[in-house]
Amino acid sequence: MRVLSGIQPTGRPHWGNYFGAIRQYIDLQGEQASYYFIANLHALTTVRDSKLLARYTLDAAIDLLALGLDPTQATLFVQSAVPEVSELCWLLLTGAPMGLLERCHAYKDKKAKGLPADAGLFTYPVLMAADILAYDSDTVPVGDDQIQHIEVCRDLASSFNHHFGQVFVMPKAKILDASAKVPGTDGEKMSKSYNNTLEIFEDPKAQRKKIMRITTDSRPMEEPKDPLGDHLFQLYSLVATTDEREAMAALYRRGGFGYGEVKKALADAAERYFSEARTRRAELAAQPDRIHHILADGAARARQQAGQVLARAKKACGLI
Ligand code: TYM
């Protein structure tokens, strides 16, 4: 398996990022090849403050390492350190149908709201396709909000291959059923743009307060409830042990409990779940040189691979 995925440095990572994607990165890092990158070129479409973007980028590297990404097993790098990908993006842009990009949800949603969109947002899925194809990746671990983009990548790759010969490997999304769409504190999909996130490295006290404010339904406490479909239970399931989850499910079905109890149990389990990573993060944050070294080493390896694919693609389309 050749694995690739990326995360945008647009703020602090949240549970959706971890349980939908990052956890898979760690599980798959021992595969034949695995490439994980911080998508700062994509983030530039929204973060327009240079200092902030640089800080978020370094922070994202520290976060991934603290969560268990091992640079001796996986290649970790920053997207902009591999210019080959931007060049490959141009080759793909020349054959990308406008209609295909017009249907992509990030652009479509912005237009539907009457907000001004730029060419960066419009062509965002093509850069993502270049990211994936540049490493001959066959497996892309993501949450379900990225499925459409991977379909676009497959469309672009197959039309390029059809036109110029077999150049690109066809990738597939890899989704975890249990956490393809992690809910936020309001029950909608957890997302930075909905302001409903639980951050991985949030101060535990601040997080506890947020958890106590999670919206719940107003059914009486005595009434038995179905745990499935309840976002509070879903969040608890992510950080609780199997025994704890089953005990909680039984409590829901029996009734006669308060949501306050569940929230308290959720805050306790969350603090415990991420406590080791929190300690590792503090250690890594104190070693910026080490982080820069890991990223430079990763970029060199990534460039080597992307350079080969780019050369293959250029030759196929007559760029001599
Ligand atoms: P980004 O930064 O928005 O999200 C990073 C990863 O987190 C997943 N995710 C979720 N999964 C489950 N439930 C949620 N509530 C949730 N919120 C976020 C996302 O699905 C994603 O896997 N376009 C990408 C970055 C990117 C990329 C790529 C990914 C650029 N090039 C190439 C894969 C391959 C993005 O914005 O992810």
Short mmCIF file of C-alpha atoms and ligand atoms in Angstrom, two decimals:
data_model
loop_
_atom_site.label_atom_id
_atom_site.label_comp_id
_atom_site.label_asym_id
_atom_site.label_seq_id
_atom_site.Cartn_x
_atom_site.Cartn_y
_atom_site.Cartn_z
CA MET A 1 0.00 0.00 0.00
CA ARG A 2 1.23 3.52 -0.80
CA VAL A 3 -0.46 5.96 1.50
CA LEU A 4 -0.77 9.73 1.32
CA SER A 5 -2.79 12.33 3.18
CA GLY A 6 -2.65 15.96 4.21
CA ILE A 7 -4.06 18.34 6.76
CA GLN A 8 -4.48 22.09 6.43
CA PRO A 9 -2.72 24.30 8.99
CA THR A 10 -5.72 26.57 9.49
CA GLY A 11 -5.94 26.44 13.28
CA ARG A 12 -5.74 23.95 16.11
CA PRO A 13 -6.55 20.35 15.10
CA HIS A 14 -9.79 18.93 16.46
CA TRP A 15 -11.31 15.54 17.21
CA GLY A 16 -12.72 15.29 13.67
CA ASN A 17 -9.19 15.58 12.26
CA TYR A 18 -7.87 13.02 14.70
CA PHE A 19 -10.56 10.34 14.67
CA GLY A 20 -11.42 10.77 10.97
CA ALA A 21 -7.89 11.04 9.58
CA ILE A 22 -4.80 11.33 11.82
CA ARG A 23 -5.51 8.09 13.68
CA GLN A 24 -5.49 6.35 10.30
CA TYR A 25 -2.17 8.01 9.38
CA ILE A 26 -0.58 6.43 12.44
CA ASP A 27 -2.13 3.02 11.79
CA LEU A 28 -0.90 3.01 8.21
CA GLN A 29 2.57 4.48 8.69
CA GLY A 30 4.31 1.10 8.54
CA GLU A 31 3.01 0.41 5.02
CA GLN A 32 5.29 0.09 1.99
CA ALA A 33 5.34 3.89 1.72
CA SER A 34 3.47 6.61 3.57
CA TYR A 35 3.53 10.36 2.95
CA TYR A 36 1.85 12.87 5.24
CA PHE A 37 2.03 16.57 4.69
CA ILE A 38 0.89 19.90 6.02
CA ALA A 39 -1.13 21.54 3.28
CA ASN A 40 0.03 25.14 3.64
CA LEU A 41 -0.61 25.99 -0.03
CA HIS A 42 -4.23 25.00 0.45
CA ALA A 43 -4.37 26.94 3.73
CA LEU A 44 -3.19 30.07 1.90
CA THR A 45 -6.67 30.25 0.36
CA THR A 46 -8.00 31.15 3.83
CA VAL A 47 -5.15 32.14 6.16
CA ARG A 48 -3.83 35.47 4.84
CA ASP A 49 -1.63 36.35 7.80
CA SER A 50 1.96 35.30 7.11
CA LYS A 51 3.08 34.90 10.73
CA LEU A 52 0.00 32.95 11.64
CA LEU A 53 0.34 30.59 8.67
CA ALA A 54 3.99 29.90 9.52
CA ARG A 55 3.09 29.24 13.16
CA TYR A 56 0.15 26.98 12.34
CA THR A 57 2.38 25.02 9.95
CA LEU A 58 5.03 24.29 12.55
CA ASP A 59 2.34 23.59 15.15
CA ALA A 60 0.70 21.05 12.85
CA ALA A 61 4.00 19.19 12.49
CA ILE A 62 4.42 19.10 16.27
CA ASP A 63 0.81 17.92 16.67
CA LEU A 64 1.24 15.03 14.23
CA LEU A 65 4.48 13.89 15.86
CA ALA A 66 2.96 14.16 19.35
CA LEU A 67 0.01 12.05 18.24
CA GLY A 68 2.33 9.25 17.20
CA LEU A 69 3.52 9.92 13.67
CA ASP A 70 6.98 8.39 13.42
CA PRO A 71 9.31 10.11 10.91
CA THR A 72 11.42 6.97 10.61
CA GLN A 73 8.40 5.11 9.25
CA ALA A 74 6.51 7.84 7.40
CA THR A 75 7.64 10.81 5.34
CA LEU A 76 6.42 14.04 6.97
CA PHE A 77 6.79 17.32 5.11
CA VAL A 78 5.32 20.70 4.30
CA GLN A 79 3.45 20.92 0.98
CA SER A 80 5.19 24.09 -0.28
CA ALA A 81 8.61 22.44 0.16
CA VAL A 82 7.82 20.20 -2.83
CA PRO A 83 7.44 22.57 -5.80
CA GLU A 84 7.11 19.59 -8.16
CA VAL A 85 3.52 19.26 -6.95
CA SER A 86 2.62 22.79 -8.03
CA GLU A 87 4.06 22.08 -11.48
CA LEU A 88 2.10 18.86 -11.71
CA CYS A 89 -0.98 20.84 -10.69
CA TRP A 90 -0.59 22.94 -13.84
CA LEU A 91 -0.48 19.86 -16.06
CA LEU A 92 -3.72 18.67 -14.49
CA LEU A 93 -5.34 22.13 -14.69
CA THR A 94 -4.93 22.19 -18.45
CA GLY A 95 -7.34 19.28 -18.72
CA ALA A 96 -9.66 19.99 -15.79
CA PRO A 97 -13.25 20.59 -16.95
CA MET A 98 -14.83 23.77 -15.49
CA GLY A 99 -18.08 21.90 -14.85
CA LEU A 100 -16.32 19.33 -12.70
CA LEU A 101 -14.81 22.03 -10.49
CA GLU A 102 -18.05 24.02 -10.38
CA ARG A 103 -19.73 21.05 -8.72
CA CYS A 104 -17.16 20.85 -5.89
CA HIS A 105 -18.78 21.70 -2.58
CA ALA A 106 -16.31 24.23 -1.10
CA TYR A 107 -16.65 26.50 -4.14
CA LYS A 108 -20.35 25.79 -4.66
CA ASP A 109 -21.24 26.55 -1.02
CA LYS A 110 -19.38 29.84 -1.08
CA LYS A 111 -21.08 30.89 -4.31
CA ALA A 112 -24.48 29.83 -2.99
CA LYS A 113 -23.95 32.18 -0.02
CA GLY A 114 -23.15 35.01 -2.42
CA LEU A 115 -19.59 35.25 -1.10
CA PRO A 116 -16.74 36.18 -3.44
CA ALA A 117 -14.63 33.15 -4.41
CA ASP A 118 -11.14 33.22 -5.88
CA ALA A 119 -9.36 30.97 -8.36
CA GLY A 120 -7.41 29.35 -5.51
CA LEU A 121 -10.59 28.01 -3.97
CA PHE A 122 -12.00 27.06 -7.37
CA THR A 123 -8.93 25.04 -8.34
CA TYR A 124 -8.31 23.69 -4.82
CA PRO A 125 -9.33 20.11 -5.80
CA VAL A 126 -6.81 20.09 -8.66
CA LEU A 127 -3.92 20.90 -6.33
CA MET A 128 -5.20 18.15 -4.08
CA ALA A 129 -5.20 15.76 -7.04
CA ALA A 130 -1.58 16.72 -7.76
CA ASP A 131 -0.72 16.02 -4.10
CA ILE A 132 -2.14 12.54 -4.36
CA LEU A 133 -0.84 11.61 -7.81
CA ALA A 134 2.71 12.92 -7.23
CA TYR A 135 3.52 10.05 -4.87
CA ASP A 136 1.88 7.19 -6.83
CA SER A 137 -0.46 6.85 -3.84
CA ASP A 138 -3.11 4.17 -3.98
CA THR A 139 -4.66 4.83 -0.54
CA VAL A 140 -5.80 8.17 0.86
CA PRO A 141 -7.00 8.04 4.49
CA VAL A 142 -9.52 10.86 5.07
CA GLY A 143 -12.86 11.78 6.63
CA ASP A 144 -15.94 11.65 4.41
CA ASP A 145 -15.87 15.38 3.55
CA GLN A 146 -12.88 14.66 1.27
CA ILE A 147 -14.51 11.87 -0.77
CA GLN A 148 -15.67 14.25 -3.49
CA HIS A 149 -12.13 15.60 -3.90
CA ILE A 150 -10.72 12.12 -4.31
CA GLU A 151 -13.36 11.39 -6.95
CA VAL A 152 -12.20 14.52 -8.80
CA CYS A 153 -8.62 13.26 -8.54
CA ARG A 154 -9.64 9.93 -10.05
CA ASP A 155 -11.49 11.71 -12.89
CA LEU A 156 -8.48 13.91 -13.68
CA ALA A 157 -6.03 11.00 -13.49
CA SER A 158 -8.10 8.76 -15.71
CA SER A 159 -8.64 11.40 -18.37
CA PHE A 160 -4.90 12.22 -18.35
CA ASN A 161 -4.04 8.51 -18.63
CA HIS A 162 -6.59 8.08 -21.39
CA HIS A 163 -5.12 10.96 -23.35
CA PHE A 164 -1.38 10.57 -22.74
CA GLY A 165 -0.92 6.94 -21.70
CA GLN A 166 -0.62 5.19 -18.36
CA VAL A 167 1.09 7.79 -16.13
CA PHE A 168 -0.85 7.98 -12.89
CA VAL A 169 -1.79 5.38 -10.29
CA MET A 170 -5.52 5.38 -9.41
CA PRO A 171 -6.01 6.28 -5.74
CA LYS A 172 -8.85 5.28 -3.41
CA ALA A 173 -10.18 7.02 -0.30
CA LYS A 174 -9.90 5.11 2.95
CA ILE A 175 -12.63 5.99 5.41
CA LEU A 176 -13.24 4.70 8.95
CA ASP A 177 -16.92 3.83 9.29
CA ALA A 178 -17.06 4.70 12.98
CA SER A 179 -15.63 8.19 12.59
CA ALA A 180 -16.01 9.27 8.97
CA LYS A 181 -18.01 12.24 10.21
CA VAL A 182 -17.30 13.20 13.80
CA PRO A 183 -20.06 15.44 15.20
CA GLY A 184 -19.31 18.77 16.82
CA THR A 185 -20.67 20.16 20.11
CA ASP A 186 -23.91 21.15 18.31
CA GLY A 187 -24.45 17.78 16.63
CA GLU A 188 -23.48 19.06 13.16
CA LYS A 189 -20.24 17.86 11.51
CA MET A 190 -17.28 19.02 13.61
CA SER A 191 -15.58 21.79 11.68
CA LYS A 192 -13.45 24.86 12.39
CA SER A 193 -15.81 26.90 10.25
CA TYR A 194 -18.88 25.92 12.35
CA ASN A 195 -17.23 26.91 15.62
CA ASN A 196 -18.27 23.61 17.21
CA THR A 197 -14.92 21.90 17.71
CA LEU A 198 -13.28 20.08 20.59
CA GLU A 199 -9.58 20.59 20.08
CA ILE A 200 -7.10 17.80 20.71
CA PHE A 201 -4.65 19.90 22.70
CA GLU A 202 -7.08 22.29 24.33
CA ASP A 203 -6.50 23.12 27.98
CA PRO A 204 -8.47 20.38 29.83
CA LYS A 205 -10.30 22.90 32.02
CA ALA A 206 -11.44 24.97 29.03
CA GLN A 207 -12.45 21.79 27.24
CA ARG A 208 -14.48 20.60 30.22
CA LYS A 209 -16.44 23.87 30.15
CA LYS A 210 -17.11 23.42 26.43
CA ILE A 211 -18.25 19.85 26.99
CA MET A 212 -20.67 20.94 29.73
CA ARG A 213 -22.26 23.29 27.14
CA ILE A 214 -22.81 20.57 24.50
CA THR A 215 -26.39 20.78 23.23
CA THR A 216 -28.65 17.87 24.18
CA ASP A 217 -32.33 17.12 23.69
CA SER A 218 -34.90 18.02 26.33
CA ARG A 219 -36.52 14.62 26.93
CA PRO A 220 -37.18 13.80 30.60
CA MET A 221 -34.41 12.05 32.48
CA GLU A 222 -36.55 8.99 33.27
CA GLU A 223 -37.16 8.16 29.62
CA PRO A 224 -34.97 5.37 28.16
CA LYS A 225 -32.97 6.65 25.18
CA ASP A 226 -31.29 5.14 22.16
CA PRO A 227 -27.56 5.91 22.41
CA LEU A 228 -27.04 5.50 18.67
CA GLY A 229 -27.59 8.75 16.89
CA ASP A 230 -26.94 10.79 20.05
CA HIS A 231 -23.93 13.03 19.39
CA LEU A 232 -22.92 13.16 23.07
CA PHE A 233 -22.76 9.38 23.13
CA GLN A 234 -20.93 9.35 19.79
CA LEU A 235 -18.26 11.68 21.19
CA TYR A 236 -17.99 9.62 24.35
CA SER A 237 -17.54 6.44 22.31
CA LEU A 238 -14.46 7.93 20.66
CA VAL A 239 -12.51 8.42 23.89
CA ALA A 240 -14.01 5.79 26.24
CA THR A 241 -12.81 2.20 26.61
CA THR A 242 -15.06 -0.56 25.20
CA ASP A 243 -16.32 -1.45 28.69
CA GLU A 244 -17.09 2.17 29.50
CA ARG A 245 -18.93 2.60 26.22
CA GLU A 246 -21.07 -0.48 26.79
CA ALA A 247 -21.89 0.58 30.35
CA MET A 248 -22.91 4.02 29.07
CA ALA A 249 -25.06 2.51 26.29
CA ALA A 250 -26.85 0.39 28.91
CA LEU A 251 -27.46 3.51 31.02
CA TYR A 252 -29.03 5.27 28.02
CA ARG A 253 -31.30 2.31 27.32
CA ARG A 254 -32.34 2.05 30.96
CA GLY A 255 -33.11 5.77 31.36
CA GLY A 256 -33.08 7.66 34.63
CA PHE A 257 -29.79 9.44 34.10
CA GLY A 258 -28.85 13.05 33.43
CA TYR A 259 -26.86 14.37 30.49
CA GLY A 260 -24.64 16.14 33.04
CA GLU A 261 -23.32 12.74 34.13
CA VAL A 262 -22.50 11.81 30.54
CA LYS A 263 -20.75 15.12 29.97
CA LYS A 264 -18.64 14.67 33.07
CA ALA A 265 -17.69 11.16 31.98
CA LEU A 266 -16.86 12.51 28.51
CA ALA A 267 -14.58 15.25 29.90
CA ASP A 268 -12.77 12.72 32.14
CA ALA A 269 -12.29 10.22 29.31
CA ALA A 270 -11.08 12.93 26.91
CA GLU A 271 -8.50 14.24 29.36
CA ARG A 272 -7.19 10.71 29.90
CA TYR A 273 -7.25 9.77 26.20
CA PHE A 274 -5.00 12.61 25.04
CA SER A 275 -2.84 12.97 28.15
CA GLU A 276 0.24 11.11 26.84
CA ALA A 277 0.14 13.02 23.56
CA ARG A 278 -0.15 16.26 25.51
CA THR A 279 3.06 15.47 27.42
CA ARG A 280 4.87 14.47 24.22
CA ARG A 281 3.69 17.67 22.56
CA ALA A 282 5.22 19.83 25.28
CA GLU A 283 8.55 18.00 24.87
CA LEU A 284 8.55 18.38 21.08
CA ALA A 285 7.55 22.04 21.18
CA ALA A 286 10.75 22.71 23.12
CA GLN A 287 12.87 21.30 20.26
CA PRO A 288 12.14 23.44 17.17
CA ASP A 289 15.45 22.49 15.52
CA ARG A 290 14.52 18.85 15.65
CA ILE A 291 11.15 19.58 14.02
CA HIS A 292 12.81 21.60 11.23
CA HIS A 293 15.25 18.78 10.66
CA ILE A 294 12.45 16.18 10.40
CA LEU A 295 10.55 18.37 7.93
CA ALA A 296 13.65 19.05 5.79
CA ASP A 297 14.46 15.38 5.65
CA GLY A 298 10.85 14.54 4.76
CA ALA A 299 10.77 17.19 2.02
CA ALA A 300 13.95 15.82 0.44
CA ARG A 301 12.45 12.32 0.27
CA ALA A 302 9.11 13.63 -0.98
CA ARG A 303 10.79 15.71 -3.71
CA GLN A 304 12.64 12.69 -4.97
CA GLN A 305 9.41 10.73 -5.41
CA ALA A 306 7.39 13.64 -6.79
CA GLY A 307 10.21 14.48 -9.21
CA GLN A 308 10.00 11.03 -10.77
CA VAL A 309 6.25 11.22 -11.27
CA LEU A 310 6.48 14.76 -12.65
CA ALA A 311 9.18 13.72 -15.14
CA ARG A 312 6.97 10.82 -16.28
CA ALA A 313 3.96 13.13 -16.72
CA LYS A 314 5.94 15.83 -18.58
CA LYS A 315 7.44 13.32 -20.96
CA ALA A 316 4.01 11.79 -21.63
CA CYS A 317 2.54 15.13 -22.67
CA GLY A 318 5.49 16.28 -24.77
CA LEU A 319 7.06 18.84 -22.45
CA ILE A 320 10.69 18.48 -23.46
P1 TYM B 1 -8.65 19.31 6.49
O1 TYM B 1 -7.46 20.03 6.99
O2 TYM B 1 -9.94 20.07 6.40
O3 TYM B 1 -8.92 18.04 7.38
C1 TYM B 1 -7.91 17.07 7.65
C2 TYM B 1 -8.54 15.70 7.74
O4 TYM B 1 -9.52 15.68 8.80
C3 TYM B 1 -10.73 15.11 8.31
N1 TYM B 1 -11.89 15.69 9.03
C4 TYM B 1 -12.87 14.96 9.58
N2 TYM B 1 -13.07 13.62 9.64
C5 TYM B 1 -14.17 13.19 10.30
N3 TYM B 1 -15.07 14.02 10.92
C6 TYM B 1 -14.90 15.37 10.87
N4 TYM B 1 -15.77 16.17 11.51
C7 TYM B 1 -13.76 15.89 10.19
N5 TYM B 1 -13.29 17.15 9.95
C8 TYM B 1 -12.13 17.00 9.24
C9 TYM B 1 -10.76 15.48 6.84
O5 TYM B 1 -11.63 14.62 6.11
C10 TYM B 1 -9.31 15.33 6.45
O6 TYM B 1 -9.02 13.98 6.11
N6 TYM B 1 -8.23 19.20 1.54
C11 TYM B 1 -7.73 18.58 2.74
C12 TYM B 1 -6.21 18.63 2.86
C13 TYM B 1 -5.50 18.01 1.70
C14 TYM B 1 -5.47 16.63 1.38
C15 TYM B 1 -4.68 16.53 0.18
C16 TYM B 1 -6.01 15.49 1.97
C17 TYM B 1 -4.79 18.68 0.77
N7 TYM B 1 -4.29 17.79 -0.16
C18 TYM B 1 -4.45 15.29 -0.41
C19 TYM B 1 -5.76 14.25 1.37
C20 TYM B 1 -4.99 14.17 0.18
C21 TYM B 1 -8.35 19.31 3.92
O7 TYM B 1 -8.76 20.43 3.82
O8 TYM B 1 -8.33 18.62 5.08
#
